Amino acid sequence: MNEDNGNRPLSSYLNEGKEPKDGFSFNFLNLVLGVAVFVWMTTGTSMFTDDWTFYLYLCIAVIIHELGHVVMGKSFGCSIKEMQVFFLPFVSYKSKRASGRSSWRNIKWSLGAVPLGGVTVFKSRALDAPVFTDDLGAGSLRIGKRSASSPYIEDKPAWQRLLISAAGVLFNFATFLVLYFALPSLSYEWYGMLRPLAVLSLLLAALNVLPVYPLDGGAIVFALYEILTGKKPSPNVTKICGWIGFVFIVLFFWVFPEWLSGIMDSVLGLFF
């Protein structure tokens, strides 16, 4: 998942006005809360496993996914505040030697305690200023000058934001394809080590491409809408879609997990 702040996702409101601290930081409260949430989620459900190697492979797959957003965003000149793997981050690192706006040293790297995905937070006018730019809603004030060289993600053309949103899925699918064609020629030990990563990379790509905001598929739909109509969805629309998407994800994972299992079985059945 990427923070396409041109559409102002839900989580951006939680981070508004906060700047990453330099060096290592540890949040004990988030760790405790994350463990409590994880225990609550795993109680009475078959969607999680006691095999801790699963979470290691999932962590690697999420890192690859979020790096897709980071690499694509940086290739278009976006500044990136944070790359977070899993939710409720309890340990973070940001280099004390910050440099130019496009430097990797300016990114805060965070690890969370709840293994449900990740997020990449892009530099945004909406997060840096108390009012929005004029393309984010009627009656708002314009701040700064839009430019192709701007570090703000909402200043980028819709086609670039579409590629940024799709990059995580593309990186996961590329990882799957490389491993899928390499696995038959590997030894038994390497096959056993890399097959779970191939499977999780494919599943992560399939789930994130669903057209549900704030998943990547939803951000892709918004970018396509802008390309076709020349207009961005209003902040109210994206906010409502975000809440609807949140409810859908909760239903998808916990209330009716057989839906998710059906999709996973169908996707895996195509290749394995």
Short mmCIF file of C-alpha atoms in Angstrom, two decimals:
data_model
loop_
_atom_site.label_atom_id
_atom_site.label_comp_id
_atom_site.label_asym_id
_atom_site.label_seq_id
_atom_site.Cartn_x
_atom_site.Cartn_y
_atom_site.Cartn_z
CA MET A 1 0.00 0.00 0.00
CA ASN A 2 1.24 3.46 -0.76
CA GLU A 3 0.27 6.80 0.75
CA ASP A 4 -1.00 8.52 -2.40
CA ASN A 5 -1.47 11.83 -0.67
CA GLY A 6 -2.80 13.35 -3.86
CA ASN A 7 -5.97 11.58 -2.76
CA ARG A 8 -5.42 12.11 1.00
CA PRO A 9 -5.76 8.57 2.47
CA LEU A 10 -7.18 7.93 5.92
CA SER A 11 -3.89 7.30 7.64
CA SER A 12 -2.53 10.67 6.54
CA TYR A 13 -4.71 12.34 9.17
CA LEU A 14 -2.94 10.34 11.88
CA ASN A 15 0.49 11.52 10.74
CA GLU A 16 -0.36 15.15 10.04
CA GLY A 17 2.20 17.57 11.41
CA LYS A 18 4.58 14.84 12.59
CA GLU A 19 8.17 14.81 11.37
CA PRO A 20 10.40 11.74 11.60
CA LYS A 21 13.03 11.88 14.36
CA ASP A 22 16.66 11.18 13.54
CA GLY A 23 18.49 8.05 14.63
CA PHE A 24 16.92 4.94 16.17
CA SER A 25 13.68 5.22 18.12
CA PHE A 26 11.70 2.61 20.03
CA ASN A 27 8.02 2.83 20.97
CA PHE A 28 7.28 0.37 23.77
CA LEU A 29 3.59 1.30 23.88
CA ASN A 30 3.12 0.46 20.19
CA LEU A 31 4.88 -2.86 20.75
CA VAL A 32 2.53 -3.77 23.61
CA LEU A 33 -0.53 -2.59 21.69
CA GLY A 34 0.63 -4.42 18.56
CA VAL A 35 1.12 -7.69 20.40
CA ALA A 36 -2.30 -7.30 22.05
CA VAL A 37 -3.96 -6.58 18.68
CA PHE A 38 -2.17 -9.51 17.07
CA VAL A 39 -3.26 -11.90 19.85
CA TRP A 40 -6.83 -10.60 19.52
CA MET A 41 -6.81 -11.08 15.74
CA THR A 42 -5.40 -14.60 15.90
CA THR A 43 -7.92 -15.82 18.48
CA GLY A 44 -10.54 -18.01 16.87
CA THR A 45 -9.43 -17.49 13.26
CA SER A 46 -7.56 -19.63 10.75
CA MET A 47 -6.14 -16.64 8.85
CA PHE A 48 -2.92 -16.64 10.88
CA THR A 49 -0.44 -19.37 11.72
CA ASP A 50 1.81 -20.39 14.60
CA ASP A 51 4.68 -20.88 12.14
CA TRP A 52 6.83 -17.79 12.74
CA THR A 53 8.77 -18.33 9.51
CA PHE A 54 5.55 -17.30 7.72
CA TYR A 55 5.86 -13.80 9.18
CA LEU A 56 9.51 -13.60 8.15
CA TYR A 57 8.58 -14.39 4.54
CA LEU A 58 5.64 -11.99 4.74
CA CYS A 59 7.98 -9.26 6.04
CA ILE A 60 10.30 -9.81 3.06
CA ALA A 61 7.38 -9.71 0.61
CA VAL A 62 6.07 -6.48 2.17
CA ILE A 63 9.55 -4.90 2.04
CA ILE A 64 9.75 -5.73 -1.68
CA HIS A 65 6.26 -4.28 -2.18
CA GLU A 66 6.95 -1.01 -0.39
CA LEU A 67 10.34 -0.64 -2.07
CA GLY A 68 8.42 -0.68 -5.35
CA HIS A 69 6.54 2.44 -4.25
CA VAL A 70 9.74 4.05 -2.97
CA VAL A 71 11.82 3.37 -6.10
CA MET A 72 9.06 4.44 -8.50
CA GLY A 73 8.27 7.54 -6.44
CA LYS A 74 11.90 8.60 -6.26
CA SER A 75 12.31 8.04 -10.01
CA PHE A 76 9.66 10.74 -10.52
CA GLY A 77 11.27 13.12 -8.03
CA CYS A 78 8.96 12.55 -5.06
CA SER A 79 10.27 13.04 -1.55
CA ILE A 80 9.44 10.18 0.79
CA LYS A 81 9.01 10.58 4.52
CA GLU A 82 8.68 6.99 5.68
CA MET A 83 8.59 3.36 4.58
CA GLN A 84 6.77 1.27 7.16
CA VAL A 85 6.63 -2.55 7.20
CA PHE A 86 3.67 -3.89 9.23
CA PHE A 87 1.48 -1.62 11.34
CA LEU A 88 1.80 0.01 14.78
CA PRO A 89 5.54 0.73 14.30
CA PHE A 90 7.62 0.12 17.40
CA VAL A 91 11.16 0.54 16.05
CA SER A 92 12.32 3.14 13.51
CA TYR A 93 15.50 4.51 12.03
CA LYS A 94 16.26 7.75 10.17
CA SER A 95 19.76 8.85 9.27
CA LYS A 96 21.08 11.85 11.16
CA ARG A 97 22.95 12.93 8.05
CA ALA A 98 20.10 14.18 5.88
CA SER A 99 20.99 15.61 2.48
CA GLY A 100 19.06 16.62 -0.67
CA ARG A 101 15.33 16.07 -0.81
CA SER A 102 15.67 12.95 -2.96
CA SER A 103 18.26 11.28 -0.72
CA TRP A 104 17.57 7.87 0.74
CA ARG A 105 18.91 9.24 4.03
CA ASN A 106 15.78 11.36 4.40
CA ILE A 107 13.52 8.31 4.62
CA LYS A 108 12.41 6.97 7.98
CA TRP A 109 12.40 3.13 8.04
CA SER A 110 9.92 1.57 10.46
CA LEU A 111 8.90 -1.91 11.58
CA GLY A 112 5.48 -2.54 13.11
CA ALA A 113 4.08 -5.24 15.37
CA VAL A 114 0.89 -6.09 13.45
CA PRO A 115 1.72 -8.21 10.34
CA LEU A 116 -0.95 -6.97 7.92
CA GLY A 117 1.00 -5.08 5.28
CA GLY A 118 2.89 -1.82 5.04
CA VAL A 119 2.72 1.79 3.95
CA THR A 120 4.92 4.34 2.19
CA VAL A 121 4.34 7.96 3.24
CA PHE A 122 5.10 10.51 0.53
CA LYS A 123 5.80 14.18 1.15
CA SER A 124 2.55 16.03 0.60
CA ARG A 125 1.31 19.60 0.78
CA ALA A 126 -1.69 18.29 2.71
CA LEU A 127 0.65 16.97 5.43
CA ASP A 128 3.08 19.90 5.43
CA ALA A 129 0.58 22.77 5.59
CA PRO A 130 -2.57 23.57 7.58
CA VAL A 131 -4.59 24.18 4.40
CA PHE A 132 -4.88 22.32 1.12
CA THR A 133 -3.78 23.28 -2.38
CA ASP A 134 -6.54 24.43 -4.68
CA ASP A 135 -6.73 21.12 -6.53
CA LEU A 136 -7.75 19.25 -3.39
CA GLY A 137 -11.10 20.88 -2.88
CA ALA A 138 -13.25 23.86 -3.74
CA GLY A 139 -12.61 27.02 -1.76
CA SER A 140 -9.21 26.01 -0.40
CA LEU A 141 -6.09 28.14 -0.69
CA ARG A 142 -3.24 27.52 -3.09
CA ILE A 143 0.15 27.02 -1.44
CA GLY A 144 3.29 27.20 -3.51
CA LYS A 145 3.70 26.68 -7.22
CA ARG A 146 2.96 23.41 -8.97
CA SER A 147 5.97 22.12 -10.84
CA ALA A 148 7.16 18.89 -12.43
CA SER A 149 10.22 19.15 -10.17
CA SER A 150 8.07 19.49 -7.04
CA PRO A 151 8.77 16.94 -4.26
CA TYR A 152 5.04 16.74 -3.46
CA ILE A 153 3.22 13.71 -4.79
CA GLU A 154 -0.01 15.56 -5.59
CA ASP A 155 1.94 17.78 -8.01
CA LYS A 156 2.83 14.79 -10.15
CA PRO A 157 0.77 13.92 -13.25
CA ALA A 158 -1.91 11.28 -12.81
CA TRP A 159 -0.05 8.76 -14.95
CA GLN A 160 2.99 9.01 -12.67
CA ARG A 161 0.87 8.56 -9.56
CA LEU A 162 -0.76 5.56 -11.22
CA LEU A 163 2.66 3.95 -11.76
CA ILE A 164 3.69 4.77 -8.20
CA SER A 165 0.52 3.08 -6.90
CA ALA A 166 1.03 0.06 -9.16
CA ALA A 167 4.75 -0.33 -8.43
CA GLY A 168 4.29 -2.43 -5.28
CA VAL A 169 2.13 -4.95 -7.13
CA LEU A 170 4.57 -4.99 -10.05
CA PHE A 171 7.57 -5.59 -7.77
CA ASN A 172 5.77 -8.46 -6.00
CA PHE A 173 4.68 -10.04 -9.27
CA ALA A 174 8.17 -9.70 -10.75
CA THR A 175 9.59 -11.42 -7.64
CA PHE A 176 7.08 -14.22 -8.06
CA LEU A 177 7.90 -14.71 -11.77
CA VAL A 178 11.67 -14.84 -11.14
CA LEU A 179 11.24 -17.41 -8.37
CA TYR A 180 8.56 -19.39 -10.21
CA PHE A 181 10.80 -20.03 -13.20
CA ALA A 182 13.90 -20.55 -11.04
CA LEU A 183 12.40 -23.00 -8.54
CA PRO A 184 12.41 -26.12 -10.78
CA SER A 185 16.18 -25.85 -11.24
CA LEU A 186 16.99 -25.32 -7.55
CA SER A 187 18.06 -27.90 -5.01
CA TYR A 188 15.52 -29.30 -2.57
CA GLU A 189 16.79 -27.05 0.23
CA TRP A 190 16.64 -23.86 -1.83
CA TYR A 191 13.25 -24.86 -3.23
CA GLY A 192 11.89 -25.23 0.29
CA MET A 193 13.37 -21.87 1.33
CA LEU A 194 12.19 -19.79 -1.63
CA ARG A 195 8.81 -21.30 -2.51
CA PRO A 196 7.00 -19.58 0.42
CA LEU A 197 8.35 -16.21 -0.75
CA ALA A 198 7.09 -16.90 -4.27
CA VAL A 199 3.65 -17.82 -2.97
CA LEU A 200 3.36 -14.80 -0.65
CA SER A 201 4.63 -12.43 -3.35
CA LEU A 202 1.90 -13.63 -5.70
CA LEU A 203 -0.82 -13.39 -3.04
CA LEU A 204 0.30 -9.92 -1.93
CA ALA A 205 0.16 -8.72 -5.53
CA ALA A 206 -3.30 -10.25 -6.05
CA LEU A 207 -4.77 -8.77 -2.86
CA ASN A 208 -3.34 -5.28 -3.41
CA VAL A 209 -4.66 -5.04 -6.95
CA LEU A 210 -8.26 -5.33 -5.70
CA PRO A 211 -10.07 -2.05 -6.60
CA VAL A 212 -10.67 -1.14 -2.95
CA TYR A 213 -9.31 2.11 -1.50
CA PRO A 214 -6.96 2.50 0.37
CA LEU A 215 -5.40 -0.59 -1.25
CA ASP A 216 -3.21 0.07 -4.28
CA GLY A 217 -5.98 -1.06 -6.61
CA GLY A 218 -8.24 1.70 -5.29
CA ALA A 219 -5.53 4.35 -5.79
CA ILE A 220 -5.04 3.04 -9.34
CA VAL A 221 -8.77 3.45 -10.01
CA PHE A 222 -8.66 7.05 -8.75
CA ALA A 223 -5.64 7.80 -10.97
CA LEU A 224 -7.40 6.27 -14.00
CA TYR A 225 -10.47 8.38 -13.23
CA GLU A 226 -8.31 11.50 -13.24
CA ILE A 227 -6.61 10.51 -16.50
CA LEU A 228 -9.99 9.95 -18.19
CA THR A 229 -11.85 12.95 -16.77
CA GLY A 230 -9.07 15.44 -16.07
CA LYS A 231 -10.38 15.89 -12.51
CA LYS A 232 -9.27 14.48 -9.17
CA PRO A 233 -11.86 12.85 -6.90
CA SER A 234 -12.82 15.26 -4.13
CA PRO A 235 -11.33 14.76 -0.64
CA ASN A 236 -14.79 13.84 0.68
CA VAL A 237 -15.15 11.08 -1.93
CA THR A 238 -11.75 9.61 -1.15
CA LYS A 239 -12.41 9.83 2.58
CA ILE A 240 -15.75 8.01 2.22
CA CYS A 241 -14.19 5.41 -0.07
CA GLY A 242 -11.42 4.95 2.49
CA TRP A 243 -13.87 4.18 5.27
CA ILE A 244 -15.86 1.86 3.02
CA GLY A 245 -12.62 0.13 2.07
CA PHE A 246 -11.64 -0.21 5.73
CA VAL A 247 -14.97 -1.90 6.52
CA PHE A 248 -14.56 -4.15 3.48
CA ILE A 249 -11.07 -5.20 4.57
CA VAL A 250 -12.31 -6.01 8.09
CA LEU A 251 -15.14 -8.11 6.67
CA PHE A 252 -12.76 -9.69 4.17
CA PHE A 253 -10.17 -10.80 6.70
CA TRP A 254 -12.10 -11.52 9.89
CA VAL A 255 -15.87 -11.76 9.40
CA PHE A 256 -15.94 -13.75 6.17
CA PRO A 257 -12.40 -15.16 5.79
CA GLU A 258 -13.69 -17.83 3.40
CA TRP A 259 -13.87 -15.09 0.73
CA LEU A 260 -10.16 -14.47 1.11
CA SER A 261 -9.41 -18.19 1.18
CA GLY A 262 -11.36 -18.61 -2.06
CA ILE A 263 -9.35 -15.90 -3.81
CA MET A 264 -6.07 -17.31 -2.50
CA ASP A 265 -6.93 -20.83 -3.67
CA SER A 266 -7.97 -19.54 -7.10
CA VAL A 267 -4.78 -17.52 -7.56
CA LEU A 268 -2.50 -20.29 -6.38
CA GLY A 269 -4.38 -22.82 -8.51
CA LEU A 270 -3.26 -20.97 -11.62
CA PHE A 271 0.41 -21.66 -10.94
CA PHE A 272 0.81 -24.42 -8.34
#
